[in-house]
PDB file of C-alpha atoms in Angstrom:
ATOM      1  CA  UNK A 466       0.000   0.000   0.000  1.00 52.00           C
ATOM      2  CA  UNK A 467       1.376   3.385  -0.975  1.00 56.00           C
ATOM      3  CA  UNK A 468       1.394   6.217   1.463  1.00 59.00           C
ATOM      4  CA  UNK A 469       0.311   9.684   0.323  1.00 61.00           C
ATOM      5  CA  UNK A 470       3.860  10.889  -0.407  1.00 60.00           C
ATOM      6  CA  UNK A 471       4.748   7.788  -2.473  1.00 58.00           C
ATOM      7  CA  UNK A 472       1.559   8.123  -4.467  1.00 57.00           C
ATOM      8  CA  UNK A 473       2.169  11.754  -5.336  1.00 55.00           C
ATOM      9  CA  UNK A 474       5.743  11.062  -6.362  1.00 55.00           C
ATOM     10  CA  UNK A 475       4.727   8.117  -8.530  1.00 57.00           C
ATOM     11  CA  UNK A 476       1.688   9.814 -10.048  1.00 59.00           C
ATOM     12  CA  UNK A 477       3.078  13.262 -10.699  1.00 53.00           C
ATOM     13  CA  UNK A 478       6.775  12.363 -11.007  1.00 48.00           C
ATOM     14  CA  UNK A 479       7.755  15.756  -9.688  1.00 33.00           C
ATOM     15  CA  UNK A 480       8.702  17.100  -6.253  1.00 32.00           C
ATOM     16  CA  UNK A 481       6.379  20.042  -6.855  1.00 37.00           C
ATOM     17  CA  UNK A 482       3.397  17.711  -6.483  1.00 40.00           C
ATOM     18  CA  UNK A 483       4.241  17.233  -2.808  1.00 30.00           C
ATOM     19  CA  UNK A 484       3.303  20.824  -2.088  1.00 32.00           C
ATOM     20  CA  UNK A 485      -0.209  20.126  -3.400  1.00 42.00           C
ATOM     21  CA  UNK A 486      -1.048  17.522  -0.783  1.00 44.00           C
ATOM     22  CA  UNK A 487      -3.146  18.194   2.288  1.00 41.00           C
ATOM     23  CA  UNK A 488      -2.834  15.062   4.430  1.00 41.00           C
ATOM     24  CA  UNK A 489      -4.550  16.459   7.514  1.00 36.00           C
ATOM     25  CA  UNK A 490      -7.654  17.287   5.495  1.00 42.00           C
ATOM     26  CA  UNK A 491      -7.643  13.805   3.950  1.00 38.00           C
ATOM     27  CA  UNK A 492      -8.035  12.237   7.370  1.00 41.00           C
ATOM     28  CA  UNK A 493     -10.963  14.374   8.482  1.00 45.00           C
ATOM     29  CA  UNK A 494     -13.527  14.529   5.669  1.00 65.00           C
ATOM     30  CA  UNK A 495     -15.337  11.963   3.550  1.00 90.00           C
ATOM     31  CA  UNK A 496     -16.081  14.527   0.827  1.00 94.00           C
ATOM     32  CA  UNK A 497     -13.155  16.362  -0.740  1.00 95.00           C
ATOM     33  CA  UNK A 498     -14.361  19.922  -0.258  1.00 95.00           C
ATOM     34  CA  UNK A 499     -11.681  22.620  -0.157  1.00 91.00           C
ATOM     35  CA  UNK A 500     -13.096  25.585   1.770  1.00 92.00           C
ATOM     36  CA  UNK A 501     -16.266  23.529   2.353  1.00 95.00           C
ATOM     37  CA  UNK A 502     -17.268  23.445  -1.333  1.00 97.00           C
ATOM     38  CA  UNK A 503     -17.401  20.085  -3.132  1.00 97.00           C
ATOM     39  CA  UNK A 504     -15.484  19.680  -6.399  1.00 95.00           C
ATOM     40  CA  UNK A 505     -14.120  23.209  -6.016  1.00 96.00           C
ATOM     41  CA  UNK A 506     -17.527  24.573  -7.023  1.00 98.00           C
ATOM     42  CA  UNK A 507     -17.937  22.616 -10.258  1.00 98.00           C
ATOM     43  CA  UNK A 508     -21.396  21.298 -11.167  1.00 98.00           C
ATOM     44  CA  UNK A 509     -21.354  17.526 -10.718  1.00 98.00           C
ATOM     45  CA  UNK A 510     -24.543  17.074 -12.773  1.00 98.00           C
ATOM     46  CA  UNK A 511     -22.953  18.840 -15.764  1.00 98.00           C
ATOM     47  CA  UNK A 512     -20.389  16.050 -16.127  1.00 98.00           C
ATOM     48  CA  UNK A 513     -23.293  13.733 -16.967  1.00 98.00           C
ATOM     49  CA  UNK A 514     -25.535  16.105 -18.947  1.00 98.00           C
ATOM     50  CA  UNK A 515     -22.983  18.220 -20.806  1.00 97.00           C
ATOM     51  CA  UNK A 516     -20.053  15.802 -20.642  1.00 96.00           C
ATOM     52  CA  UNK A 517     -17.684  18.511 -19.504  1.00 97.00           C
ATOM     53  CA  UNK A 518     -16.717  20.374 -16.357  1.00 96.00           C
ATOM     54  CA  UNK A 519     -18.853  23.465 -15.783  1.00 98.00           C
ATOM     55  CA  UNK A 520     -18.358  25.883 -12.910  1.00 98.00           C
ATOM     56  CA  UNK A 521     -21.383  26.029 -10.640  1.00 98.00           C
ATOM     57  CA  UNK A 522     -23.043  29.169  -9.331  1.00 98.00           C
ATOM     58  CA  UNK A 523     -23.462  29.702  -5.578  1.00 97.00           C
ATOM     59  CA  UNK A 524     -27.008  30.912  -6.354  1.00 98.00           C
ATOM     60  CA  UNK A 525     -27.830  27.240  -7.040  1.00 98.00           C
ATOM     61  CA  UNK A 526     -26.443  25.360  -4.071  1.00 98.00           C
ATOM     62  CA  UNK A 527     -27.299  22.669  -1.592  1.00 98.00           C
ATOM     63  CA  UNK A 528     -25.582  20.956   1.311  1.00 97.00           C
ATOM     64  CA  UNK A 529     -25.016  17.224   1.247  1.00 96.00           C
ATOM     65  CA  UNK A 530     -22.712  15.055   3.358  1.00 94.00           C
ATOM     66  CA  UNK A 531     -21.211  18.086   5.064  1.00 93.00           C
ATOM     67  CA  UNK A 532     -20.206  19.922   1.879  1.00 96.00           C
ATOM     68  CA  UNK A 533     -21.743  22.708  -0.164  1.00 97.00           C
ATOM     69  CA  UNK A 534     -22.458  21.734  -3.799  1.00 98.00           C
ATOM     70  CA  UNK A 535     -22.814  24.345  -6.556  1.00 98.00           C
ATOM     71  CA  UNK A 536     -24.744  23.944  -9.809  1.00 98.00           C
ATOM     72  CA  UNK A 537     -24.920  25.828 -13.084  1.00 98.00           C
ATOM     73  CA  UNK A 538     -28.732  25.799 -13.154  1.00 98.00           C
ATOM     74  CA  UNK A 539     -31.814  25.258 -11.032  1.00 98.00           C
ATOM     75  CA  UNK A 540     -32.544  22.131 -13.096  1.00 98.00           C
ATOM     76  CA  UNK A 541     -29.164  20.592 -12.201  1.00 98.00           C
ATOM     77  CA  UNK A 542     -29.691  21.448  -8.547  1.00 98.00           C
ATOM     78  CA  UNK A 543     -33.106  19.754  -8.647  1.00 98.00           C
ATOM     79  CA  UNK A 544     -31.675  16.664 -10.338  1.00 98.00           C
ATOM     80  CA  UNK A 545     -28.921  16.401  -7.726  1.00 98.00           C
ATOM     81  CA  UNK A 546     -31.186  16.860  -4.711  1.00 98.00           C
ATOM     82  CA  UNK A 547     -33.552  14.192  -6.090  1.00 98.00           C
ATOM     83  CA  UNK A 548     -30.745  11.616  -6.279  1.00 98.00           C
ATOM     84  CA  UNK A 549     -27.333  12.841  -5.076  1.00 98.00           C
ATOM     85  CA  UNK A 550     -25.781   9.358  -5.131  1.00 97.00           C
ATOM     86  CA  UNK A 551     -26.370   9.185  -8.898  1.00 98.00           C
ATOM     87  CA  UNK A 552     -24.340  12.345  -9.545  1.00 98.00           C
ATOM     88  CA  UNK A 553     -21.785  12.606  -6.757  1.00 98.00           C
ATOM     89  CA  UNK A 554     -18.255  11.595  -7.718  1.00 98.00           C
ATOM     90  CA  UNK A 555     -17.046   8.274  -6.436  1.00 98.00           C
ATOM     91  CA  UNK A 556     -14.820   8.112  -3.349  1.00 97.00           C
ATOM     92  CA  UNK A 557     -16.084  11.451  -2.056  1.00 97.00           C
ATOM     93  CA  UNK A 558     -14.463  13.303  -4.948  1.00 97.00           C
ATOM     94  CA  UNK A 559     -10.966  12.235  -3.914  1.00 97.00           C
ATOM     95  CA  UNK A 560      -8.610  11.053  -6.667  1.00 98.00           C
ATOM     96  CA  UNK A 561      -9.860   7.613  -7.722  1.00 98.00           C
ATOM     97  CA  UNK A 562      -6.368   6.473  -8.749  1.00 98.00           C
ATOM     98  CA  UNK A 563      -5.015   7.448  -5.327  1.00 98.00           C
ATOM     99  CA  UNK A 564      -7.815   5.591  -3.533  1.00 98.00           C
ATOM    100  CA  UNK A 565      -7.023   2.508  -5.647  1.00 98.00           C
ATOM    101  CA  UNK A 566      -3.475   2.749  -4.271  1.00 98.00           C
ATOM    102  CA  UNK A 567      -4.573   3.178  -0.646  1.00 97.00           C
ATOM    103  CA  UNK A 568      -4.080   6.933  -0.450  1.00 96.00           C
ATOM    104  CA  UNK A 569      -6.013  10.163  -0.907  1.00 96.00           C
ATOM    105  CA  UNK A 570      -5.154  13.090  -3.156  1.00 97.00           C
ATOM    106  CA  UNK A 571      -7.006  16.191  -4.213  1.00 96.00           C
ATOM    107  CA  UNK A 572      -8.550  16.383  -7.662  1.00 97.00           C
ATOM    108  CA  UNK A 573      -8.761  18.567 -10.728  1.00 96.00           C
ATOM    109  CA  UNK A 574     -12.219  18.995 -12.294  1.00 95.00           C
ATOM    110  CA  UNK A 575     -10.558  18.844 -15.714  1.00 96.00           C
ATOM    111  CA  UNK A 576      -9.286  15.285 -15.001  1.00 98.00           C
ATOM    112  CA  UNK A 577     -12.529  13.324 -14.934  1.00 98.00           C
ATOM    113  CA  UNK A 578     -13.993  10.130 -16.380  1.00 98.00           C
ATOM    114  CA  UNK A 579     -17.515   8.758 -16.659  1.00 98.00           C
ATOM    115  CA  UNK A 580     -17.498   4.966 -16.448  1.00 98.00           C
ATOM    116  CA  UNK A 581     -20.526   2.703 -16.056  1.00 98.00           C
ATOM    117  CA  UNK A 582     -22.674   5.712 -15.164  1.00 98.00           C
ATOM    118  CA  UNK A 583     -20.365   6.924 -12.402  1.00 98.00           C
ATOM    119  CA  UNK A 584     -18.102   9.954 -12.121  1.00 98.00           C
ATOM    120  CA  UNK A 585     -14.446   9.476 -11.197  1.00 98.00           C
ATOM    121  CA  UNK A 586     -12.068  12.375 -10.580  1.00 98.00           C
ATOM    122  CA  UNK A 587      -8.278  12.296 -10.689  1.00 98.00           C
ATOM    123  CA  UNK A 588      -5.389  14.376  -9.393  1.00 98.00           C
ATOM    124  CA  UNK A 589      -4.489  15.683 -12.872  1.00 98.00           C
ATOM    125  CA  UNK A 590      -4.662  14.642 -16.538  1.00 98.00           C
ATOM    126  CA  UNK A 591      -1.448  12.617 -16.300  1.00 98.00           C
ATOM    127  CA  UNK A 592      -2.890  10.521 -13.479  1.00 98.00           C
ATOM    128  CA  UNK A 593      -6.168  10.240 -15.405  1.00 98.00           C
ATOM    129  CA  UNK A 594      -4.255   8.724 -18.337  1.00 98.00           C
ATOM    130  CA  UNK A 595      -2.867   6.057 -15.991  1.00 98.00           C
ATOM    131  CA  UNK A 596      -6.346   5.517 -14.485  1.00 98.00           C
ATOM    132  CA  UNK A 597      -7.864   4.979 -17.918  1.00 98.00           C
ATOM    133  CA  UNK A 598      -5.444   2.133 -18.729  1.00 98.00           C
ATOM    134  CA  UNK A 599      -7.354  -0.223 -16.389  1.00 98.00           C
ATOM    135  CA  UNK A 600     -10.494   1.447 -15.047  1.00 98.00           C
ATOM    136  CA  UNK A 601     -12.257  -1.802 -14.000  1.00 98.00           C
ATOM    137  CA  UNK A 602      -9.163  -3.016 -12.143  1.00 98.00           C
ATOM    138  CA  UNK A 603      -8.600   0.319 -10.416  1.00 98.00           C
ATOM    139  CA  UNK A 604     -12.307   0.586  -9.496  1.00 98.00           C
ATOM    140  CA  UNK A 605     -12.163  -2.850  -7.862  1.00 98.00           C
ATOM    141  CA  UNK A 606      -9.078  -1.846  -5.879  1.00 98.00           C
ATOM    142  CA  UNK A 607     -10.519   1.552  -4.926  1.00 98.00           C
ATOM    143  CA  UNK A 608     -13.833   0.012  -3.868  1.00 98.00           C
ATOM    144  CA  UNK A 609     -11.901  -2.352  -1.591  1.00 98.00           C
ATOM    145  CA  UNK A 610     -10.009   0.582  -0.042  1.00 97.00           C
ATOM    146  CA  UNK A 611     -12.970   2.969   0.381  1.00 97.00           C
ATOM    147  CA  UNK A 612     -13.708   4.451   2.917  1.00 95.00           C
ATOM    148  CA  UNK A 613     -10.966   2.903   5.085  1.00 95.00           C
ATOM    149  CA  UNK A 614      -8.398   4.909   3.116  1.00 95.00           C
ATOM    150  CA  UNK A 615      -9.669   8.015   4.929  1.00 94.00           C
ATOM    151  CA  UNK A 616      -8.298   6.570   8.153  1.00 90.00           C
ATOM    152  CA  UNK A 617      -4.796   6.037   6.734  1.00 77.00           C
TER     153      UNK A 617
END
């Protein structure tokens, strides 16, 4: 099992990536929500409907699982509140590749994948490329690690 530092080194292959980690936060929250806002304010429903990352608007917000979620429209907000589990990213929005390796890492809304009707976020596009080489295998590993990885 990789620790957080080993994961970031392997995934990003640069010492600069170490400054992006926030290990204390990883141990305290199920939902990755910098400043209390899930997915850094991006509309999770838009990934499914528009197949891209769209910044949400705080005028259309809700609270779920201890985080504030922003949406680009009232319709997306309504869809989310009707069935948040259908739209929320897997593994609380933490990097899916990291969770598969027994760690947590923050995510970039531009590094996302829809697979089998679920949203997976990754640390960056380079990590997403690695994730996409074996999504079913990484999902199985991440599912086995979640949510215990939050205690690591």
